[in-house]
Coordinates of N, CA, C and O in Angstrom, one line a residue:
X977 N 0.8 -1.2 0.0 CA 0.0 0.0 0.0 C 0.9 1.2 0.0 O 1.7 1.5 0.8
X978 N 0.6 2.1 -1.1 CA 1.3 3.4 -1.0 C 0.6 4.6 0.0 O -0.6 5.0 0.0
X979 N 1.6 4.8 0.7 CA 1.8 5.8 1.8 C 1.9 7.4 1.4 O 2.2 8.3 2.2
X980 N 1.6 7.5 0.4 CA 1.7 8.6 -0.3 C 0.6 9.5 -1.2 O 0.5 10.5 -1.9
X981 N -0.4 8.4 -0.6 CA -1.9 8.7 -1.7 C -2.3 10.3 -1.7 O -1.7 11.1 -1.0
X982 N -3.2 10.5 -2.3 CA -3.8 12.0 -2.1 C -5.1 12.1 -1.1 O -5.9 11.2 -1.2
X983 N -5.4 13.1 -0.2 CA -6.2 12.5 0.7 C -8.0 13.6 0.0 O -9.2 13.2 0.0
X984 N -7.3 14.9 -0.5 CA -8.3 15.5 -1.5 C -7.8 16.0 -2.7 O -7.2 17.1 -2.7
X985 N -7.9 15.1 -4.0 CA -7.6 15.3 -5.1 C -8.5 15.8 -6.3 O -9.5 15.2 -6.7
X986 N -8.2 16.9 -6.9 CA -9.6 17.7 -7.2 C -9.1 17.1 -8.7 O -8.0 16.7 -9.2
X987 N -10.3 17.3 -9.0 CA -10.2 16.5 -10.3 C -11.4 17.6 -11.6 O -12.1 18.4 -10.9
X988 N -11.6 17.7 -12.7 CA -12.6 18.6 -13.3 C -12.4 18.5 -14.7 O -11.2 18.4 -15.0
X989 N -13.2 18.4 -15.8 CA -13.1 18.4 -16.8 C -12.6 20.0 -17.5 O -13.4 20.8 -18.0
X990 N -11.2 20.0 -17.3 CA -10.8 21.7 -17.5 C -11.2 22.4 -19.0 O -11.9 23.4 -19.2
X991 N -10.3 21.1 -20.1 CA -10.8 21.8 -21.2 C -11.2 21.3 -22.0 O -10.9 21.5 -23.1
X992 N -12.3 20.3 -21.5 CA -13.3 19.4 -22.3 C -12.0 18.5 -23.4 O -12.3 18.1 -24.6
X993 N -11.1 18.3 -23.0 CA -10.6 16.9 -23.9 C -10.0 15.9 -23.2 O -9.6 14.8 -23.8
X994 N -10.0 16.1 -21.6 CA -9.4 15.1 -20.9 C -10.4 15.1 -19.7 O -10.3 15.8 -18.8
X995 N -11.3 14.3 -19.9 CA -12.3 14.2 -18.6 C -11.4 13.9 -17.3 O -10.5 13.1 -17.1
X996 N -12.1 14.9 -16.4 CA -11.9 14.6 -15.1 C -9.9 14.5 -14.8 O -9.2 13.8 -14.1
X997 N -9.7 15.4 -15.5 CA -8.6 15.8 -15.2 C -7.7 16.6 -14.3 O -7.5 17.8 -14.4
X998 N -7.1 15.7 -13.3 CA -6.3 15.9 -12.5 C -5.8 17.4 -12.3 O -4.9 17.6 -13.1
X999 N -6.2 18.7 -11.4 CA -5.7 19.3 -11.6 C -5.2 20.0 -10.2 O -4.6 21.0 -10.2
X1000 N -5.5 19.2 -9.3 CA -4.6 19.5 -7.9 C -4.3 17.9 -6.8 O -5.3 17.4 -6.3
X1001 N -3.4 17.5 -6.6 CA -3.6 16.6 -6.3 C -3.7 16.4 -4.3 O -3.6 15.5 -3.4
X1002 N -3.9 17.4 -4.2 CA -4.9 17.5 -2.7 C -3.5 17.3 -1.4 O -2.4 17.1 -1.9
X1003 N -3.6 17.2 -0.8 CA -2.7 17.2 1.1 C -2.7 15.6 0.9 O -3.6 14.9 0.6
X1004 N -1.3 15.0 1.2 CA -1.4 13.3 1.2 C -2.1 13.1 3.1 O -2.2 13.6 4.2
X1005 N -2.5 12.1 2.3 CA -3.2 11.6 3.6 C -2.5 10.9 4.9 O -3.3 10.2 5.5
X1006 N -1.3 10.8 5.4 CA -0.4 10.7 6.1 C -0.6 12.3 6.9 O -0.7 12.5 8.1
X1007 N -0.6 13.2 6.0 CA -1.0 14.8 6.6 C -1.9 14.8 7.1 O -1.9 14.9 8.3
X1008 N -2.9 14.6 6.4 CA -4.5 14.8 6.6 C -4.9 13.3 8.3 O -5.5 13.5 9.4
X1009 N -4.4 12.5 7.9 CA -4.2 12.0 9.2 C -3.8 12.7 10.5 O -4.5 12.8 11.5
X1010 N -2.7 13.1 10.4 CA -1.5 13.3 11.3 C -2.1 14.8 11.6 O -1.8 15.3 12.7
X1011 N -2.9 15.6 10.7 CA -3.8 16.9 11.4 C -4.7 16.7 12.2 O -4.9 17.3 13.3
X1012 N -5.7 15.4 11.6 CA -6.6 15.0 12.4 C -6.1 14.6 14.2 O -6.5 15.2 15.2
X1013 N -5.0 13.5 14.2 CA -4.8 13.3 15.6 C -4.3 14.4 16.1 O -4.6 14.9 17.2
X1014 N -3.4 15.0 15.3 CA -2.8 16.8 16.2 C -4.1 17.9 17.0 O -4.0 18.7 17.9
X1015 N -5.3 17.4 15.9 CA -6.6 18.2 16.9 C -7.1 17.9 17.5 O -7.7 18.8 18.2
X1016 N -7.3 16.2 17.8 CA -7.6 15.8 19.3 C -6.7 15.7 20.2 O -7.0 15.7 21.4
X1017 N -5.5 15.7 19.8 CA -4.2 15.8 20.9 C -4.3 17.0 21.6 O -4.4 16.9 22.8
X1018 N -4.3 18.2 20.9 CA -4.1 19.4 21.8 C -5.8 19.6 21.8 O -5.8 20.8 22.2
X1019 N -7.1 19.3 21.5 CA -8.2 19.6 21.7 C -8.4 18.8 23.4 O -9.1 19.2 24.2
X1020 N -7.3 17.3 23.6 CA -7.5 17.1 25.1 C -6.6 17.7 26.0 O -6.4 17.1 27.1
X1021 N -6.1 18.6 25.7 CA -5.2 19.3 26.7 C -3.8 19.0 26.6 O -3.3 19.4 27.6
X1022 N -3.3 18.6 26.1 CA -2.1 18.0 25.8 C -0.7 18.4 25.5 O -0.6 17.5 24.6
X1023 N 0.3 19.0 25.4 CA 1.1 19.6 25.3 C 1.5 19.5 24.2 O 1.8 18.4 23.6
X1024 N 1.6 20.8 23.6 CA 2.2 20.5 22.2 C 4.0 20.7 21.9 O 4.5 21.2 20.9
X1025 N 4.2 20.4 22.5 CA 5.6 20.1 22.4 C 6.4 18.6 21.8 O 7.5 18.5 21.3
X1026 N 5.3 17.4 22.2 CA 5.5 16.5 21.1 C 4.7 16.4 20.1 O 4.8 15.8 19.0
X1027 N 3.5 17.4 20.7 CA 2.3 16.4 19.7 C 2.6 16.5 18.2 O 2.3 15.4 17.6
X1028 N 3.0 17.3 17.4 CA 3.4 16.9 15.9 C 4.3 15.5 15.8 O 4.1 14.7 14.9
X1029 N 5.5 15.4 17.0 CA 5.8 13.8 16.5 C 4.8 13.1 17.0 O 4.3 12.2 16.3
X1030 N 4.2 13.2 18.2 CA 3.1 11.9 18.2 C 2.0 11.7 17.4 O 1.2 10.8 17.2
X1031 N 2.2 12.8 16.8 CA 0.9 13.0 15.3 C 0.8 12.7 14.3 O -0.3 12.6 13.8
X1032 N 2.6 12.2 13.5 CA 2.6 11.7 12.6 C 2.8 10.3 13.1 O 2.0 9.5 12.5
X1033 N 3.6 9.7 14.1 CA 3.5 8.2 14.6 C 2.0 7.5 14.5 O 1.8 6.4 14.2
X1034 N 0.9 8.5 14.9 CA -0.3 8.0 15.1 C -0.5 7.8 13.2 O -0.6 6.7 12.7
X1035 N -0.5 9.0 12.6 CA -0.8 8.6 11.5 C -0.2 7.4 10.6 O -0.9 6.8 9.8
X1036 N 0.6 7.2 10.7 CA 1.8 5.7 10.2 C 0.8 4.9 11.0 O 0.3 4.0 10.3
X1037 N 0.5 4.9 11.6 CA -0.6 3.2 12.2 C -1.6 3.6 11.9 O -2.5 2.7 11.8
X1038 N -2.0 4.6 11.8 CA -3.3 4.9 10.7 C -3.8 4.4 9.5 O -4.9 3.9 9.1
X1039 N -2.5 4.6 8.7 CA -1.9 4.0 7.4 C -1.7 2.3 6.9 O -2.0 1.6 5.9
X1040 N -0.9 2.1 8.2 CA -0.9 0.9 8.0 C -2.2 -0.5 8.6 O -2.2 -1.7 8.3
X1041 N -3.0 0.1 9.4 CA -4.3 0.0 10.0 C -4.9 -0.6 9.0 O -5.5 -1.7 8.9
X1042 N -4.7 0.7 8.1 CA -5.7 0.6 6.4 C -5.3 -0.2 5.7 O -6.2 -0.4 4.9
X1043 N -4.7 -0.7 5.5 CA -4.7 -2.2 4.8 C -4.8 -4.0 4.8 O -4.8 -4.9 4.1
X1044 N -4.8 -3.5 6.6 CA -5.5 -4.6 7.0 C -6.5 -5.2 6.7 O -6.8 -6.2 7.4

């Protein structure tokens, strides 16, 4: 499983010859994870002095969770 996916990839038929053509490929979702636990981390009081490393560690078992 690649760890690198796009978590919002905008996609739109820009100039009618390439449907649904890729034209931003959005925050990878390793991010989009790793923001998610950073806002319950410091939303329970929690010091943010690690929480971005505990934020991305959470997200890595997030990731790999998902292909279970």
């Amino acid at each position: 499983m690649e760890h690198n996916i796009s978590a919002f990839p905008f996609t739109a038929n820009a100039d009618g010859s390439k449907p649904n053509q890729v034209l931003s490929t959005g925050m990878s979702l390793k991010d989009y994870f790793a923001a998610a636990a950073l806002t319950g981390y410091l939303a329970a009081g929690a010091s943010q002095e690690n929480g971005v490393v505990w934020s991305y560690r959470t997200a890595e078992r997030m990731l790999k969770e998902r292909v279970k």
